[in-house]
Amino acid sequence: MDGTAILHERANRKIIQFADILLVNSNQEVVEFWRESLLDFGMTKVRIASGIVDALEVVRQSPPSGIVVALPILADAFALMGALSQDETSDLREVPILLVAKQPSRAALLTATHAGFDAVLTEPVSPRQIYRRVGSMIQRARLSARMRSVAS
């Protein structure tokens, strides 16, 4: 690993360490495994929700830094994305949302991107992949917000 890659990895680790992540997954066993693994990687706040209603309640209480949606039915993931984008009680425009999909079809992935998901991973997915992708998304969102504030 060269010097630039090491600095990028350290910056990413620092950003994600203090991030507040919401995992949305109806499979309690999987979501607990992901949560514990992400905490072991150094994240300090990982909340969980079992579905659309729980996720909206958590977001309304305190918007997270990033959201990982891994619902078994892709239509439910799209419904949650729609509800989050229309929710007026919280400002989620800057919150990156990762979709973990079972269907690796190109059409489903393109639809997810057009629906507003910032990134898509297909199962099987490891907690390490989630950790890295969420860190990258949060870092990109912060850079984008900083660039917009400098431009205005």
Coordinates of C-alpha atoms in Angstrom, one line a residue:
M1 CA 0.0 0.0 0.0
D2 CA 1.5 3.4 -1.0
G3 CA 1.4 6.5 1.2
T4 CA -1.7 8.0 -0.5
A5 CA -3.6 4.8 0.1
I6 CA -2.6 4.6 3.7
L7 CA -3.7 8.2 4.3
H8 CA -7.0 7.6 2.5
E9 CA -7.6 4.5 4.6
R10 CA -6.8 6.4 7.9
A11 CA -9.2 9.2 6.9
N12 CA -11.9 6.8 6.0
R13 CA -11.5 4.9 9.3
K14 CA -11.7 8.2 11.2
I15 CA -14.9 9.3 9.4
I16 CA -16.6 6.0 9.8
Q17 CA -15.6 5.5 13.4
F18 CA -17.9 8.4 14.5
A19 CA -20.6 7.7 11.9
D20 CA -24.1 6.8 13.0
I21 CA -25.2 3.9 10.8
L22 CA -28.7 2.4 10.4
L23 CA -29.0 -1.2 9.3
V24 CA -32.4 -2.1 7.9
N25 CA -32.9 -5.9 7.6
S26 CA -35.8 -8.1 8.7
N27 CA -33.4 -11.1 9.4
Q28 CA -32.5 -10.6 13.0
E29 CA -29.7 -13.0 13.0
V30 CA -28.0 -11.4 10.0
V31 CA -28.5 -7.8 11.2
E32 CA -27.1 -8.6 14.6
F33 CA -24.0 -10.3 13.0
W34 CA -23.5 -7.2 10.8
R35 CA -23.9 -4.9 13.7
E36 CA -21.5 -6.7 15.9
S37 CA -18.9 -7.0 13.1
L38 CA -19.2 -3.3 12.3
L39 CA -18.7 -2.4 16.0
D40 CA -15.7 -4.7 16.0
F41 CA -14.2 -2.8 13.0
G42 CA -14.3 0.3 15.1
M43 CA -17.7 1.9 14.4
T44 CA -19.2 3.4 17.6
K45 CA -22.9 3.7 16.7
V46 CA -24.8 1.1 14.7
R47 CA -28.5 1.1 15.0
I48 CA -30.9 -1.5 13.6
A49 CA -34.4 -1.5 12.2
S50 CA -36.4 -4.5 11.0
G51 CA -38.5 -2.8 8.3
I52 CA -39.9 0.3 6.8
V53 CA -41.9 1.5 9.9
D54 CA -39.0 0.9 12.3
A55 CA -36.5 2.6 9.9
L56 CA -38.7 5.7 9.6
E57 CA -39.1 5.9 13.3
V58 CA -35.4 5.7 13.9
V59 CA -34.7 8.3 11.2
R60 CA -37.3 10.7 12.7
Q61 CA -35.7 10.4 16.1
S62 CA -32.2 11.1 14.9
P63 CA -31.0 11.0 11.2
P64 CA -28.1 8.7 10.7
S65 CA -24.9 9.4 8.8
G66 CA -25.6 6.4 6.5
I67 CA -28.2 3.8 5.9
V68 CA -27.8 0.2 4.8
V69 CA -31.1 -1.3 3.4
A70 CA -31.1 -5.1 3.0
L71 CA -34.8 -6.1 2.8
P72 CA -35.6 -9.5 1.3
I73 CA -38.2 -8.0 -1.1
L74 CA -36.7 -5.4 -3.5
A75 CA -40.0 -3.6 -3.7
D76 CA -39.9 -3.0 0.1
A77 CA -36.4 -1.4 -0.3
F78 CA -37.7 0.9 -3.0
A79 CA -40.8 1.7 -0.8
L80 CA -38.5 2.6 2.1
M81 CA -36.3 4.8 -0.2
G82 CA -39.5 6.6 -1.4
A83 CA -40.7 7.1 2.1
L84 CA -37.3 8.4 3.2
S85 CA -37.1 10.9 0.3
Q86 CA -40.6 12.2 1.0
D87 CA -40.3 12.4 4.8
E88 CA -40.4 16.1 5.7
T89 CA -39.5 15.6 9.4
S90 CA -35.8 14.9 8.6
D91 CA -33.4 16.1 6.0
L92 CA -32.0 13.0 4.3
R93 CA -30.7 14.6 1.1
E94 CA -27.1 14.3 2.4
V95 CA -27.5 10.8 4.0
P96 CA -26.0 8.1 1.7
I97 CA -28.1 5.0 1.3
L98 CA -26.6 1.6 0.4
L99 CA -28.8 -1.2 -1.0
V100 CA -27.9 -4.8 -0.4
A101 CA -29.9 -6.8 -3.0
K102 CA -30.4 -10.4 -3.5
Q103 CA -31.1 -10.0 -7.2
P104 CA -27.9 -9.3 -9.1
S105 CA -29.7 -8.5 -12.3
R106 CA -28.5 -5.5 -14.2
A107 CA -32.0 -4.1 -14.5
A108 CA -32.5 -4.3 -10.7
L109 CA -29.2 -2.6 -10.1
L110 CA -29.9 0.2 -12.6
T111 CA -33.4 0.7 -11.2
A112 CA -31.9 1.0 -7.7
T113 CA -29.4 3.6 -8.9
H114 CA -32.2 5.6 -10.6
A115 CA -34.3 5.3 -7.4
G116 CA -31.7 7.2 -5.5
F117 CA -29.5 4.6 -3.7
D118 CA -26.0 5.8 -3.6
A119 CA -24.5 2.3 -4.0
V120 CA -25.6 -1.3 -4.5
L121 CA -24.0 -4.5 -3.3
T122 CA -25.4 -7.9 -4.2
E123 CA -25.5 -10.8 -1.7
P124 CA -23.6 -12.6 -0.4
V125 CA -22.0 -9.6 1.2
S126 CA -19.6 -9.5 4.2
P127 CA -19.6 -6.9 7.0
R128 CA -16.2 -5.8 5.7
Q129 CA -17.7 -4.9 2.3
I130 CA -20.5 -3.0 4.1
Y131 CA -17.9 -1.2 6.3
R132 CA -15.8 -0.1 3.3
R133 CA -18.7 0.9 1.1
V134 CA -20.4 2.9 3.8
G135 CA -17.2 4.6 4.7
S136 CA -16.6 5.5 1.1
M137 CA -20.2 6.8 0.7
I138 CA -20.0 9.0 3.8
Q139 CA -16.6 10.4 2.8
R140 CA -18.0 11.2 -0.7
A141 CA -21.2 12.8 0.8
R142 CA -19.1 15.0 3.2
L143 CA -16.8 16.1 0.4
S144 CA -19.7 17.0 -1.8
A145 CA -21.4 19.0 1.0
R146 CA -18.1 20.8 1.7
M147 CA -17.7 21.6 -2.0
R148 CA -21.3 23.0 -2.2
S149 CA -20.7 25.2 0.9
V150 CA -17.5 26.6 -0.6
A151 CA -19.3 27.3 -3.9
S152 CA -22.1 29.2 -2.3

